[in-house]
PDB file of C-alpha atoms in Angstrom:
ATOM      1  CA  UNK A1279      11.649 -14.308 -78.769  1.00  0.00           C
ATOM      2  CA  UNK A1280       9.027 -12.917 -81.140  1.00  0.00           C
ATOM      3  CA  UNK A1281       7.724 -16.438 -81.748  1.00  0.00           C
ATOM      4  CA  UNK A1282       6.793 -16.700 -78.080  1.00  0.00           C
ATOM      5  CA  UNK A1283       4.146 -14.021 -78.533  1.00  0.00           C
ATOM      6  CA  UNK A1284       0.831 -15.236 -80.008  1.00  0.00           C
ATOM      7  CA  UNK A1285      -1.833 -12.946 -81.444  1.00  0.00           C
ATOM      8  CA  UNK A1286      -5.219 -14.330 -80.391  1.00  0.00           C
ATOM      9  CA  UNK A1287      -8.189 -13.162 -82.460  1.00  0.00           C
ATOM     10  CA  UNK A1288     -10.548 -16.152 -82.911  1.00  0.00           C
ATOM     11  CA  UNK A1289     -14.071 -16.408 -84.243  1.00  0.00           C
ATOM     12  CA  UNK A1290     -16.261 -16.772 -81.133  1.00  0.00           C
ATOM     13  CA  UNK A1291     -19.406 -18.058 -82.793  1.00  0.00           C
ATOM     14  CA  UNK A1292     -20.976 -19.382 -85.955  1.00  0.00           C
ATOM     15  CA  UNK A1293     -23.831 -17.172 -87.193  1.00  0.00           C
ATOM     16  CA  UNK A1294     -26.661 -19.460 -88.309  1.00  0.00           C
ATOM     17  CA  UNK A1295     -28.933 -16.546 -89.072  1.00  0.00           C
ATOM     18  CA  UNK A1296     -31.642 -17.305 -86.531  1.00  0.00           C
ATOM     19  CA  UNK A1297     -29.100 -18.316 -83.902  1.00  0.00           C
ATOM     20  CA  UNK A1298     -25.489 -17.731 -82.964  1.00  0.00           C
ATOM     21  CA  UNK A1299     -23.671 -20.923 -81.965  1.00  0.00           C
ATOM     22  CA  UNK A1300     -21.027 -19.818 -79.474  1.00  0.00           C
ATOM     23  CA  UNK A1301     -17.908 -21.978 -79.131  1.00  0.00           C
ATOM     24  CA  UNK A1302     -17.952 -21.252 -75.400  1.00  0.00           C
ATOM     25  CA  UNK A1303     -21.329 -22.939 -75.189  1.00  0.00           C
ATOM     26  CA  UNK A1304     -19.949 -25.863 -77.198  1.00  0.00           C
ATOM     27  CA  UNK A1305     -17.219 -26.276 -74.585  1.00  0.00           C
ATOM     28  CA  UNK A1306     -19.844 -26.571 -71.860  1.00  0.00           C
ATOM     29  CA  UNK A1307     -21.808 -29.055 -73.947  1.00  0.00           C
ATOM     30  CA  UNK A1308     -18.633 -31.085 -74.525  1.00  0.00           C
ATOM     31  CA  UNK A1309     -17.927 -31.046 -70.787  1.00  0.00           C
ATOM     32  CA  UNK A1310     -21.384 -32.375 -69.950  1.00  0.00           C
ATOM     33  CA  UNK A1311     -21.329 -35.055 -72.673  1.00  0.00           C
ATOM     34  CA  UNK A1312     -17.911 -36.393 -71.666  1.00  0.00           C
ATOM     35  CA  UNK A1313     -18.924 -36.163 -68.033  1.00  0.00           C
ATOM     36  CA  UNK A1314     -22.047 -38.194 -68.752  1.00  0.00           C
ATOM     37  CA  UNK A1315     -20.077 -41.038 -70.380  1.00  0.00           C
ATOM     38  CA  UNK A1316     -17.448 -41.141 -67.655  1.00  0.00           C
ATOM     39  CA  UNK A1317     -20.148 -41.226 -64.995  1.00  0.00           C
ATOM     40  CA  UNK A1318     -21.976 -43.928 -66.939  1.00  0.00           C
ATOM     41  CA  UNK A1319     -18.870 -46.076 -66.781  1.00  0.00           C
ATOM     42  CA  UNK A1320     -18.518 -45.420 -63.037  1.00  0.00           C
ATOM     43  CA  UNK A1321     -22.202 -46.145 -62.386  1.00  0.00           C
ATOM     44  CA  UNK A1322     -21.953 -49.399 -64.336  1.00  0.00           C
ATOM     45  CA  UNK A1323     -18.957 -50.361 -62.218  1.00  0.00           C
ATOM     46  CA  UNK A1324     -20.971 -49.571 -59.083  1.00  0.00           C
ATOM     47  CA  UNK A1325     -24.061 -51.490 -60.267  1.00  0.00           C
ATOM     48  CA  UNK A1326     -26.296 -48.423 -60.497  1.00  0.00           C
ATOM     49  CA  UNK A1327     -29.238 -48.168 -62.908  1.00  0.00           C
ATOM     50  CA  UNK A1328     -29.502 -46.066 -66.050  1.00  0.00           C
ATOM     51  CA  UNK A1329     -32.515 -44.298 -64.503  1.00  0.00           C
ATOM     52  CA  UNK A1330     -30.340 -43.126 -61.596  1.00  0.00           C
ATOM     53  CA  UNK A1331     -27.711 -41.897 -64.104  1.00  0.00           C
ATOM     54  CA  UNK A1332     -30.291 -39.941 -66.125  1.00  0.00           C
ATOM     55  CA  UNK A1333     -31.546 -38.218 -62.993  1.00  0.00           C
ATOM     56  CA  UNK A1334     -27.995 -37.419 -61.932  1.00  0.00           C
ATOM     57  CA  UNK A1335     -27.332 -35.743 -65.289  1.00  0.00           C
ATOM     58  CA  UNK A1336     -30.404 -33.505 -64.921  1.00  0.00           C
ATOM     59  CA  UNK A1337     -29.593 -32.529 -61.335  1.00  0.00           C
ATOM     60  CA  UNK A1338     -25.952 -31.830 -62.298  1.00  0.00           C
ATOM     61  CA  UNK A1339     -26.698 -29.654 -65.323  1.00  0.00           C
ATOM     62  CA  UNK A1340     -29.342 -27.550 -63.613  1.00  0.00           C
ATOM     63  CA  UNK A1341     -27.417 -27.243 -60.357  1.00  0.00           C
ATOM     64  CA  UNK A1342     -24.012 -26.425 -61.829  1.00  0.00           C
ATOM     65  CA  UNK A1343     -25.307 -23.902 -64.394  1.00  0.00           C
ATOM     66  CA  UNK A1344     -27.576 -22.129 -61.910  1.00  0.00           C
ATOM     67  CA  UNK A1345     -24.928 -22.114 -59.198  1.00  0.00           C
ATOM     68  CA  UNK A1346     -22.205 -20.893 -61.535  1.00  0.00           C
ATOM     69  CA  UNK A1347     -24.383 -18.010 -62.695  1.00  0.00           C
ATOM     70  CA  UNK A1348     -25.536 -17.004 -59.210  1.00  0.00           C
ATOM     71  CA  UNK A1349     -21.983 -17.335 -57.923  1.00  0.00           C
ATOM     72  CA  UNK A1350     -20.711 -14.890 -60.531  1.00  0.00           C
ATOM     73  CA  UNK A1351     -23.430 -12.363 -59.692  1.00  0.00           C
ATOM     74  CA  UNK A1352     -22.961 -12.631 -55.920  1.00  0.00           C
ATOM     75  CA  UNK A1353     -19.162 -12.663 -55.862  1.00  0.00           C
ATOM     76  CA  UNK A1354     -18.236 -10.495 -58.859  1.00  0.00           C
ATOM     77  CA  UNK A1355     -21.204  -8.576 -60.340  1.00  0.00           C
ATOM     78  CA  UNK A1356     -23.860  -7.908 -57.660  1.00  0.00           C
ATOM     79  CA  UNK A1357     -25.017  -4.765 -59.474  1.00  0.00           C
ATOM     80  CA  UNK A1358     -26.921  -7.001 -61.946  1.00  0.00           C
ATOM     81  CA  UNK A1359     -29.499  -7.660 -59.228  1.00  0.00           C
ATOM     82  CA  UNK A1360     -30.710  -4.070 -59.431  1.00  0.00           C
ATOM     83  CA  UNK A1361     -29.619  -3.085 -62.942  1.00  0.00           C
ATOM     84  CA  UNK A1362     -30.578  -6.089 -65.110  1.00  0.00           C
ATOM     85  CA  UNK A1363     -32.194  -8.736 -62.884  1.00  0.00           C
ATOM     86  CA  UNK A1364     -33.631 -11.056 -65.540  1.00  0.00           C
ATOM     87  CA  UNK A1365     -30.281 -11.326 -67.322  1.00  0.00           C
ATOM     88  CA  UNK A1366     -29.113 -13.323 -64.288  1.00  0.00           C
ATOM     89  CA  UNK A1367     -31.336 -16.278 -65.206  1.00  0.00           C
ATOM     90  CA  UNK A1368     -31.836 -15.818 -68.969  1.00  0.00           C
ATOM     91  CA  UNK A1369     -29.278 -15.813 -71.831  1.00  0.00           C
ATOM     92  CA  UNK A1370     -30.277 -12.252 -72.742  1.00  0.00           C
ATOM     93  CA  UNK A1371     -29.199  -8.732 -71.851  1.00  0.00           C
ATOM     94  CA  UNK A1372     -32.184  -6.423 -71.280  1.00  0.00           C
ATOM     95  CA  UNK A1373     -30.487  -3.215 -70.210  1.00  0.00           C
ATOM     96  CA  UNK A1374     -30.231  -0.862 -73.186  1.00  0.00           C
ATOM     97  CA  UNK A1375     -32.266  -3.189 -75.432  1.00  0.00           C
ATOM     98  CA  UNK A1376     -32.805  -6.909 -75.684  1.00  0.00           C
ATOM     99  CA  UNK A1377     -29.742  -8.805 -76.893  1.00  0.00           C
ATOM    100  CA  UNK A1378     -28.966 -12.552 -76.903  1.00  0.00           C
ATOM    101  CA  UNK A1379     -25.676 -13.027 -75.045  1.00  0.00           C
ATOM    102  CA  UNK A1380     -25.706 -16.670 -73.972  1.00  0.00           C
ATOM    103  CA  UNK A1381     -24.917 -17.452 -70.348  1.00  0.00           C
ATOM    104  CA  UNK A1382     -21.958 -15.187 -69.747  1.00  0.00           C
ATOM    105  CA  UNK A1383     -20.374 -14.778 -66.336  1.00  0.00           C
ATOM    106  CA  UNK A1384     -20.106 -18.152 -64.615  1.00  0.00           C
ATOM    107  CA  UNK A1385     -18.180 -18.639 -61.368  1.00  0.00           C
ATOM    108  CA  UNK A1386     -16.587 -21.980 -60.526  1.00  0.00           C
ATOM    109  CA  UNK A1387     -16.944 -21.352 -56.782  1.00  0.00           C
ATOM    110  CA  UNK A1388     -20.688 -20.972 -57.194  1.00  0.00           C
ATOM    111  CA  UNK A1389     -20.779 -24.104 -59.359  1.00  0.00           C
ATOM    112  CA  UNK A1390     -18.928 -26.075 -56.641  1.00  0.00           C
ATOM    113  CA  UNK A1391     -21.358 -25.022 -53.927  1.00  0.00           C
ATOM    114  CA  UNK A1392     -24.344 -25.759 -56.170  1.00  0.00           C
ATOM    115  CA  UNK A1393     -22.925 -29.174 -57.068  1.00  0.00           C
ATOM    116  CA  UNK A1394     -22.886 -30.163 -53.414  1.00  0.00           C
ATOM    117  CA  UNK A1395     -26.440 -28.918 -52.876  1.00  0.00           C
ATOM    118  CA  UNK A1396     -27.769 -30.584 -56.031  1.00  0.00           C
ATOM    119  CA  UNK A1397     -26.079 -33.883 -55.093  1.00  0.00           C
ATOM    120  CA  UNK A1398     -27.731 -33.683 -51.664  1.00  0.00           C
ATOM    121  CA  UNK A1399     -31.146 -33.267 -53.309  1.00  0.00           C
ATOM    122  CA  UNK A1400     -30.376 -35.993 -55.840  1.00  0.00           C
ATOM    123  CA  UNK A1401     -29.424 -38.419 -53.097  1.00  0.00           C
ATOM    124  CA  UNK A1402     -32.503 -37.570 -51.050  1.00  0.00           C
ATOM    125  CA  UNK A1403     -34.917 -37.952 -53.968  1.00  0.00           C
ATOM    126  CA  UNK A1404     -33.286 -40.654 -56.114  1.00  0.00           C
ATOM    127  CA  UNK A1405     -30.249 -42.599 -54.936  1.00  0.00           C
ATOM    128  CA  UNK A1406     -30.688 -42.896 -51.148  1.00  0.00           C
ATOM    129  CA  UNK A1407     -27.030 -43.733 -50.417  1.00  0.00           C
ATOM    130  CA  UNK A1408     -24.948 -40.871 -49.047  1.00  0.00           C
ATOM    131  CA  UNK A1409     -24.002 -37.470 -50.409  1.00  0.00           C
ATOM    132  CA  UNK A1410     -20.294 -38.256 -50.064  1.00  0.00           C
ATOM    133  CA  UNK A1411     -20.704 -41.514 -52.002  1.00  0.00           C
ATOM    134  CA  UNK A1412     -22.012 -39.494 -54.925  1.00  0.00           C
ATOM    135  CA  UNK A1413     -19.506 -36.645 -54.568  1.00  0.00           C
ATOM    136  CA  UNK A1414     -16.594 -39.098 -54.483  1.00  0.00           C
ATOM    137  CA  UNK A1415     -17.633 -40.252 -57.943  1.00  0.00           C
ATOM    138  CA  UNK A1416     -18.921 -37.148 -59.714  1.00  0.00           C
ATOM    139  CA  UNK A1417     -15.725 -35.190 -59.020  1.00  0.00           C
ATOM    140  CA  UNK A1418     -13.928 -37.364 -61.572  1.00  0.00           C
ATOM    141  CA  UNK A1419     -15.944 -36.119 -64.595  1.00  0.00           C
ATOM    142  CA  UNK A1420     -16.274 -32.631 -63.077  1.00  0.00           C
ATOM    143  CA  UNK A1421     -12.467 -32.255 -63.105  1.00  0.00           C
ATOM    144  CA  UNK A1422     -12.397 -33.061 -66.827  1.00  0.00           C
ATOM    145  CA  UNK A1423     -15.264 -30.655 -67.452  1.00  0.00           C
ATOM    146  CA  UNK A1424     -13.252 -27.858 -65.871  1.00  0.00           C
ATOM    147  CA  UNK A1425     -10.642 -28.278 -68.603  1.00  0.00           C
ATOM    148  CA  UNK A1426     -13.135 -27.465 -71.352  1.00  0.00           C
ATOM    149  CA  UNK A1427     -14.690 -24.570 -69.453  1.00  0.00           C
ATOM    150  CA  UNK A1428     -11.297 -22.866 -69.214  1.00  0.00           C
ATOM    151  CA  UNK A1429     -10.640 -23.515 -72.911  1.00  0.00           C
ATOM    152  CA  UNK A1430     -13.982 -21.795 -73.537  1.00  0.00           C
ATOM    153  CA  UNK A1431     -12.833 -18.835 -71.471  1.00  0.00           C
ATOM    154  CA  UNK A1432      -9.688 -18.642 -73.617  1.00  0.00           C
ATOM    155  CA  UNK A1433     -11.764 -18.675 -76.811  1.00  0.00           C
ATOM    156  CA  UNK A1434     -13.847 -15.827 -75.388  1.00  0.00           C
ATOM    157  CA  UNK A1435     -10.729 -13.842 -74.357  1.00  0.00           C
ATOM    158  CA  UNK A1436     -12.062 -13.611 -70.790  1.00  0.00           C
ATOM    159  CA  UNK A1437     -10.560 -14.193 -67.343  1.00  0.00           C
ATOM    160  CA  UNK A1438      -7.313 -12.972 -68.834  1.00  0.00           C
ATOM    161  CA  UNK A1439      -3.867 -12.936 -67.234  1.00  0.00           C
ATOM    162  CA  UNK A1440      -1.668 -10.019 -66.328  1.00  0.00           C
ATOM    163  CA  UNK A1441       0.876  -8.532 -68.709  1.00  0.00           C
ATOM    164  CA  UNK A1442       4.005 -10.666 -68.838  1.00  0.00           C
ATOM    165  CA  UNK A1443       6.365  -7.734 -69.357  1.00  0.00           C
ATOM    166  CA  UNK A1444       8.224  -9.755 -71.986  1.00  0.00           C
ATOM    167  CA  UNK A1445       7.800 -11.245 -75.457  1.00  0.00           C
ATOM    168  CA  UNK A1446       6.177 -14.319 -73.956  1.00  0.00           C
ATOM    169  CA  UNK A1447       2.401 -14.568 -73.793  1.00  0.00           C
ATOM    170  CA  UNK A1448      -0.815 -14.054 -75.718  1.00  0.00           C
ATOM    171  CA  UNK A1449      -2.012 -10.787 -77.232  1.00  0.00           C
ATOM    172  CA  UNK A1450      -5.807 -10.710 -76.938  1.00  0.00           C
ATOM    173  CA  UNK A1451      -6.571  -8.703 -80.074  1.00  0.00           C
ATOM    174  CA  UNK A1452     -10.349  -8.633 -79.537  1.00  0.00           C
ATOM    175  CA  UNK A1453      -9.748  -6.681 -76.321  1.00  0.00           C
ATOM    176  CA  UNK A1454      -7.701  -4.105 -78.184  1.00  0.00           C
ATOM    177  CA  UNK A1455      -4.490  -5.422 -76.644  1.00  0.00           C
ATOM    178  CA  UNK A1456      -1.024  -4.909 -78.114  1.00  0.00           C
ATOM    179  CA  UNK A1457       1.122  -6.488 -75.365  1.00  0.00           C
ATOM    180  CA  UNK A1458       1.338 -10.166 -74.332  1.00  0.00           C
ATOM    181  CA  UNK A1459      -0.507 -11.431 -71.284  1.00  0.00           C
ATOM    182  CA  UNK A1460      -0.309 -14.693 -69.378  1.00  0.00           C
ATOM    183  CA  UNK A1461      -2.747 -17.216 -70.911  1.00  0.00           C
ATOM    184  CA  UNK A1462      -4.068 -17.932 -67.413  1.00  0.00           C
ATOM    185  CA  UNK A1463      -7.045 -19.883 -68.789  1.00  0.00           C
ATOM    186  CA  UNK A1464      -4.692 -22.344 -70.497  1.00  0.00           C
ATOM    187  CA  UNK A1465      -2.532 -22.656 -67.386  1.00  0.00           C
ATOM    188  CA  UNK A1466      -5.628 -23.766 -65.483  1.00  0.00           C
ATOM    189  CA  UNK A1467      -6.871 -26.052 -68.246  1.00  0.00           C
ATOM    190  CA  UNK A1468      -3.478 -27.778 -68.460  1.00  0.00           C
ATOM    191  CA  UNK A1469      -3.328 -28.323 -64.676  1.00  0.00           C
ATOM    192  CA  UNK A1470      -6.924 -29.575 -64.555  1.00  0.00           C
ATOM    193  CA  UNK A1471      -5.973 -32.335 -66.993  1.00  0.00           C
ATOM    194  CA  UNK A1472      -3.658 -33.686 -64.303  1.00  0.00           C
ATOM    195  CA  UNK A1473      -6.309 -33.228 -61.611  1.00  0.00           C
ATOM    196  CA  UNK A1474      -8.598 -35.431 -63.713  1.00  0.00           C
ATOM    197  CA  UNK A1475      -5.874 -38.021 -64.321  1.00  0.00           C
ATOM    198  CA  UNK A1476      -5.045 -38.223 -60.614  1.00  0.00           C
ATOM    199  CA  UNK A1477      -8.707 -38.635 -59.596  1.00  0.00           C
ATOM    200  CA  UNK A1478      -9.289 -41.152 -62.404  1.00  0.00           C
ATOM    201  CA  UNK A1479      -6.283 -43.159 -61.212  1.00  0.00           C
ATOM    202  CA  UNK A1480      -7.299 -43.133 -57.548  1.00  0.00           C
ATOM    203  CA  UNK A1481     -10.836 -44.280 -58.393  1.00  0.00           C
ATOM    204  CA  UNK A1482      -9.932 -47.114 -60.789  1.00  0.00           C
ATOM    205  CA  UNK A1483      -6.532 -48.269 -59.525  1.00  0.00           C
ATOM    206  CA  UNK A1484      -6.750 -47.908 -55.734  1.00  0.00           C
ATOM    207  CA  UNK A1485      -9.170 -48.615 -52.908  1.00  0.00           C
ATOM    208  CA  UNK A1486      -9.530 -44.945 -52.033  1.00  0.00           C
ATOM    209  CA  UNK A1487     -13.062 -44.827 -53.456  1.00  0.00           C
ATOM    210  CA  UNK A1488     -14.003 -47.000 -50.489  1.00  0.00           C
ATOM    211  CA  UNK A1489     -12.720 -44.323 -48.074  1.00  0.00           C
ATOM    212  CA  UNK A1490     -15.776 -42.128 -47.894  1.00  0.00           C
ATOM    213  CA  UNK A1491     -14.981 -38.503 -48.665  1.00  0.00           C
ATOM    214  CA  UNK A1492     -11.357 -39.045 -49.769  1.00  0.00           C
ATOM    215  CA  UNK A1493     -11.806 -38.478 -53.523  1.00  0.00           C
ATOM    216  CA  UNK A1494     -14.081 -35.505 -52.889  1.00  0.00           C
ATOM    217  CA  UNK A1495     -11.482 -34.028 -50.554  1.00  0.00           C
ATOM    218  CA  UNK A1496      -8.654 -34.744 -53.012  1.00  0.00           C
ATOM    219  CA  UNK A1497     -10.629 -32.971 -55.743  1.00  0.00           C
ATOM    220  CA  UNK A1498     -11.127 -29.884 -53.578  1.00  0.00           C
ATOM    221  CA  UNK A1499      -7.474 -29.723 -52.580  1.00  0.00           C
ATOM    222  CA  UNK A1500      -6.061 -30.223 -56.092  1.00  0.00           C
ATOM    223  CA  UNK A1501      -8.494 -28.066 -58.071  1.00  0.00           C
ATOM    224  CA  UNK A1502      -8.607 -25.116 -55.706  1.00  0.00           C
ATOM    225  CA  UNK A1503      -4.855 -25.165 -55.088  1.00  0.00           C
ATOM    226  CA  UNK A1504      -4.391 -24.830 -58.853  1.00  0.00           C
ATOM    227  CA  UNK A1505      -6.914 -21.999 -58.880  1.00  0.00           C
ATOM    228  CA  UNK A1506      -5.218 -20.275 -55.917  1.00  0.00           C
ATOM    229  CA  UNK A1507      -1.788 -20.127 -57.564  1.00  0.00           C
ATOM    230  CA  UNK A1508      -2.969 -19.297 -61.103  1.00  0.00           C
ATOM    231  CA  UNK A1509      -4.837 -16.314 -59.632  1.00  0.00           C
ATOM    232  CA  UNK A1510      -1.465 -14.658 -59.011  1.00  0.00           C
ATOM    233  CA  UNK A1511      -1.085 -14.116 -62.776  1.00  0.00           C
ATOM    234  CA  UNK A1512      -4.737 -13.202 -63.434  1.00  0.00           C
ATOM    235  CA  UNK A1513      -6.230  -9.769 -63.709  1.00  0.00           C
ATOM    236  CA  UNK A1514      -8.674  -9.073 -60.887  1.00  0.00           C
ATOM    237  CA  UNK A1515     -12.222  -9.742 -62.041  1.00  0.00           C
ATOM    238  CA  UNK A1516     -13.486  -7.062 -59.676  1.00  0.00           C
ATOM    239  CA  UNK A1517     -11.389  -3.911 -60.138  1.00  0.00           C
ATOM    240  CA  UNK A1518     -12.499  -2.548 -56.763  1.00  0.00           C
ATOM    241  CA  UNK A1519     -10.634  -5.430 -55.085  1.00  0.00           C
ATOM    242  CA  UNK A1520      -7.543  -5.292 -57.316  1.00  0.00           C
ATOM    243  CA  UNK A1521      -5.344  -3.949 -54.494  1.00  0.00           C
ATOM    244  CA  UNK A1522      -6.205  -6.773 -52.068  1.00  0.00           C
ATOM    245  CA  UNK A1523      -3.273  -8.930 -50.932  1.00  0.00           C
ATOM    246  CA  UNK A1524      -5.250 -11.909 -52.219  1.00  0.00           C
ATOM    247  CA  UNK A1525      -7.999 -11.549 -54.800  1.00  0.00           C
ATOM    248  CA  UNK A1526     -11.586 -12.760 -54.486  1.00  0.00           C
ATOM    249  CA  UNK A1527     -10.900 -16.075 -56.211  1.00  0.00           C
ATOM    250  CA  UNK A1528      -8.068 -16.852 -53.798  1.00  0.00           C
ATOM    251  CA  UNK A1529     -10.035 -15.985 -50.659  1.00  0.00           C
ATOM    252  CA  UNK A1530     -12.875 -18.187 -51.885  1.00  0.00           C
ATOM    253  CA  UNK A1531     -10.457 -21.045 -52.686  1.00  0.00           C
ATOM    254  CA  UNK A1532      -8.929 -21.280 -49.212  1.00  0.00           C
ATOM    255  CA  UNK A1533     -12.063 -22.667 -47.468  1.00  0.00           C
ATOM    256  CA  UNK A1534     -12.462 -25.317 -50.212  1.00  0.00           C
ATOM    257  CA  UNK A1535      -8.841 -26.438 -49.723  1.00  0.00           C
ATOM    258  CA  UNK A1536      -9.294 -26.693 -45.937  1.00  0.00           C
ATOM    259  CA  UNK A1537     -12.539 -28.628 -46.329  1.00  0.00           C
ATOM    260  CA  UNK A1538     -10.768 -30.966 -48.759  1.00  0.00           C
ATOM    261  CA  UNK A1539      -7.960 -31.651 -46.301  1.00  0.00           C
ATOM    262  CA  UNK A1540     -10.541 -32.411 -43.616  1.00  0.00           C
ATOM    263  CA  UNK A1541     -12.279 -35.018 -45.758  1.00  0.00           C
ATOM    264  CA  UNK A1542      -8.985 -36.573 -46.851  1.00  0.00           C
ATOM    265  CA  UNK A1543      -7.353 -36.962 -43.428  1.00  0.00           C
ATOM    266  CA  UNK A1544      -9.796 -36.271 -40.586  1.00  0.00           C
ATOM    267  CA  UNK A1545     -13.312 -37.220 -41.599  1.00  0.00           C
ATOM    268  CA  UNK A1546     -14.714 -40.382 -40.054  1.00  0.00           C
ATOM    269  CA  UNK A1547     -18.129 -41.607 -41.299  1.00  0.00           C
ATOM    270  CA  UNK A1548     -20.701 -42.199 -38.617  1.00  0.00           C
ATOM    271  CA  UNK A1549     -21.493 -45.819 -37.936  1.00  0.00           C
ATOM    272  CA  UNK A1550     -25.114 -46.786 -37.564  1.00  0.00           C
ATOM    273  CA  UNK A1551     -26.102 -48.406 -34.281  1.00  0.00           C
ATOM    274  CA  UNK A1552     -28.256 -51.531 -34.438  1.00  0.00           C
TER     275      UNK A1552
END
């Protein structure tokens, strides 16, 4: 049973002297690059221009990063607003001295909300189709991106799981741990691989991309259902809510699942009258 316990003590960054290259940041970069190429293939299939794709990439990066950061602050660390306001928007910590930290503390719920808003603005300014048309397509690369984000969390030894109470699990040595915990980040990453595969299949091998809102709804149901159940083996990110029957991540996931079911089975696009 000893072999089931893994000591995890990785190098988190490469020190280049003038700059620290964090592997967590590399995971985000990988997510965006792979997402760009998948979306490029989808846009080519849909007959969209490269200019529209370039604009989509900019709107996505800015929207997702800003939303993820604001989501973390609002849902999990609101004290930053009064204690270290500029650290919310900049990759630096200013409280107790200036320190480069990278963009730490990113919430997927905030990223999801921001993605919808940024796609609305993108459609209004650039594509002029429908928000759901865009969302049905961008959720495919977003699902793959979620895999790399969770791997980045594992590298950083953050969003950790609860103690397993057995020899199975991961010992996060950089946190001063001596007992195995659930590698909750890897559970999520593994499940998100299948979310991506399912969405990829439905887009390329079925006619469901023609049912407006279906792929977007399927994405919400699959991804947030995974998140809901994995939360049972995660440590609460906000210790003040640790005794809740459901934690913050689970309460925030339920509305996304319900919205997803609505778009999959109930939503009917409005028809334009001549």
